[in-house]
Structure formats: structure tokens, C-alpha cells
Amino acid sequence: GQNIDQPTEMTATEGAIVQINCTYQTSGFNGLFWYQQHAGEAPTFLSYNVLDGLEEKGRFSSFLSRSKGYSYLLLKELQMKDSASYLCAVRDSNYQLIWGAGTKLIIKP
Amino acid sequence: SAVISQKPSRDICQRGTSLTIQCQVDSQVTMMFWYRQQPGQSLTLIATANQGSEATYESGFVIDKFPISRPNLTFSTLTVSNMSPEDSSIYLCSASGTSGSDEQYFGPGTRLTVT
């Protein structure tokens, strides 16, 4: 079956750095997405990786290793507004997005 | 990019009744999807809405319970039929292109409570 694993919850301090890991086993691979979802709101797109390596976008970076079935989202200089759930999703061979359960990130002052 | 609107934004319904949720995209998109999300849970795909033909349903979801229409490239409806309290959830409309790198855009969601 298809499976995406993420930690359920993480806590970090304002101004610090946090890394959210995602491992996946899917039928085929056509890219990996990270989304941010604030409570009560719709998910919003953060990043897309299809090749191995690091993609940097401001305070957020996303890394992919296809051979290991592994990705992480790195958030730097954490702000209180970064408190949200972070969803990892993989596009499979049918171009369907397979979603992880999400990681709830709690930022403390 | 695409901006997606949904209505209603929320509703409280009695068991046994049906509710139709509307989704409008501001640009022509190829793919439209309907998701369900329980509080604190991740997204569960209900079906892919196909223009001019029957929707493609995921395991555990059937057309009689969740009829879907998509009369054109920018509009779709999801009906939750014969509702029970277990149907209480947030229902999200989503749209994307067909390229592997195309992100999925989401509507603001419809919060449904069945009493």
C-alpha cells in the first residue's frame, strides 16, 4: 500500500530552527509537496521537490532524497505565525496526491 | 494560480437531509477534487470530479452518498446525502492542472455539522 509518515506534533522556540521529516512509500513518484495549514483554514502550498537536493525559499527549505523515500521541511527564524500543521504529500504514478497525516507545529515564545 | 470559492462556508443540518456544496474556480482547470477533513486529521480524498462524466470515487465513497457534478471546467458540486452525525466534517474543494509539478489549490472549506 501507499504510506506517508510524519511526526504527529513538534514543539519549537520562536527564533529557532525546526526540521519536519517525511518518509514515503508510494506506487511511483512524480514529486513531493509541502503544504501549510493553519487551524480552520485551507492548506496553502509551500514547496515542491521532484529532484534530489535542497530547495530554498526564504525562511523555508525543503529537501528530497528519492532513493531513501525521504524529505524534510526546514523552517528557520521561527515566528509565532508559523504555528500550524505541515502536510507532506506525494504525487504517485497516477498523478494523484497521497497525503500524510500532517505535523502540528507549536511555537513557544 | 487559481482562486477557489465554496459555499456555504458552514451549515448545521438535521440527520436524514442532504446538503449540496458548490465550488467555483476563477480560471479553467483540468482537475477538480473533493476532500473531507476531520478536525485534527489529514485530508481524505472523496472523489475526482470529471467534466461531463461521472466522478471517480475513492474506496469507501459511493455515488449514492456523495453525488458530484461538474458541468464545466470551473464549477463543481458535492452533495452529502441522507446525512448522519458521522458526516460532520470539513469538506474541501481542490483544483489543479495535470502536470506533475502543478500544485493543488484549495477552497476555504465547508464546515458541516449534522445533528
Coordinates of N, CA, C and O in Angstrom, one line a residue, chain A residues 10-18 59 75-83 105-109:
Chain A
M10 N 5.2 18.6 16.9 CA 6.6 19.1 17.3 C 6.4 20.4 18.0 O 5.5 21.2 17.7
T11 N 7.4 20.7 18.8 CA 7.4 22.0 19.5 C 8.7 22.6 19.3 O 9.8 21.9 19.4
A12 N 8.7 23.9 19.1 CA 10.0 24.7 18.9 C 9.8 26.1 19.5 O 8.7 26.5 19.8
T13 N 11.0 26.7 19.6 CA 11.0 28.0 20.2 C 11.1 29.1 19.1 O 11.8 29.0 18.1
E14 N 10.4 30.2 19.4 CA 10.5 31.4 18.5 C 12.0 31.8 18.2 O 12.8 31.8 19.1
G15 N 12.3 32.0 16.9 CA 13.6 32.3 16.5 C 14.5 31.2 16.2 O 15.6 31.3 15.6
A16 N 14.1 30.0 16.6 CA 14.9 28.8 16.4 C 14.7 28.2 15.0 O 14.0 28.8 14.2
I17 N 15.3 27.0 14.8 CA 15.1 26.3 13.6 C 14.5 24.9 13.9 O 14.7 24.3 14.9
V18 N 13.6 24.5 13.0 CA 13.0 23.2 13.2 C 12.9 22.4 11.8 O 12.8 23.0 10.8
R59 N 12.6 31.7 4.4 CA 12.9 31.0 5.6 C 12.6 29.5 5.6 O 13.0 28.8 6.5
L75 N 12.4 25.0 8.7 CA 11.9 26.3 8.9 C 12.9 27.0 9.8 O 13.2 26.6 10.9
K76 N 13.4 28.2 9.3 CA 14.4 29.0 10.1 C 13.7 30.2 10.7 O 12.6 30.6 10.3
E77 N 14.4 30.8 11.7 CA 14.0 32.0 12.3 C 12.4 31.9 12.6 O 11.7 32.8 12.2
L78 N 12.1 30.9 13.3 CA 10.7 30.7 13.6 C 10.0 31.9 14.2 O 10.5 32.6 15.0
Q79 N 8.7 32.1 13.7 CA 7.9 33.1 14.1 C 6.6 32.5 14.7 O 6.2 31.4 14.3
M80 N 5.9 33.2 15.6 CA 4.7 32.7 16.2 C 3.7 32.3 15.1 O 3.0 31.3 15.2
K81 N 3.7 33.0 14.0 CA 2.7 32.7 12.9 C 3.0 31.4 12.2 O 2.1 31.0 11.4
D82 N 4.1 30.8 12.5 CA 4.5 29.6 11.8 C 3.8 28.4 12.6 O 3.8 27.2 12.1
S83 N 3.1 28.7 13.7 CA 2.4 27.6 14.3 C 1.2 27.2 13.4 O 0.3 28.0 13.1
L105 N 2.8 21.9 14.4 CA 4.0 22.6 14.9 C 3.5 23.6 15.9 O 2.7 24.5 15.5
I106 N 4.1 23.5 17.1 CA 3.7 24.5 18.1 C 5.0 25.4 18.4 O 6.0 24.8 18.7
I107 N 4.8 26.7 18.3 CA 5.9 27.6 18.5 C 5.7 28.3 19.9 O 4.6 28.8 20.1
K108 N 6.7 28.2 20.7 CA 6.6 28.8 22.0 C 7.5 30.0 22.1 O 8.6 30.1 21.5
P109 N 7.1 31.1 22.8 CA 7.9 32.3 22.9 C 9.2 32.1 23.6 O 9.3 31.1 24.4

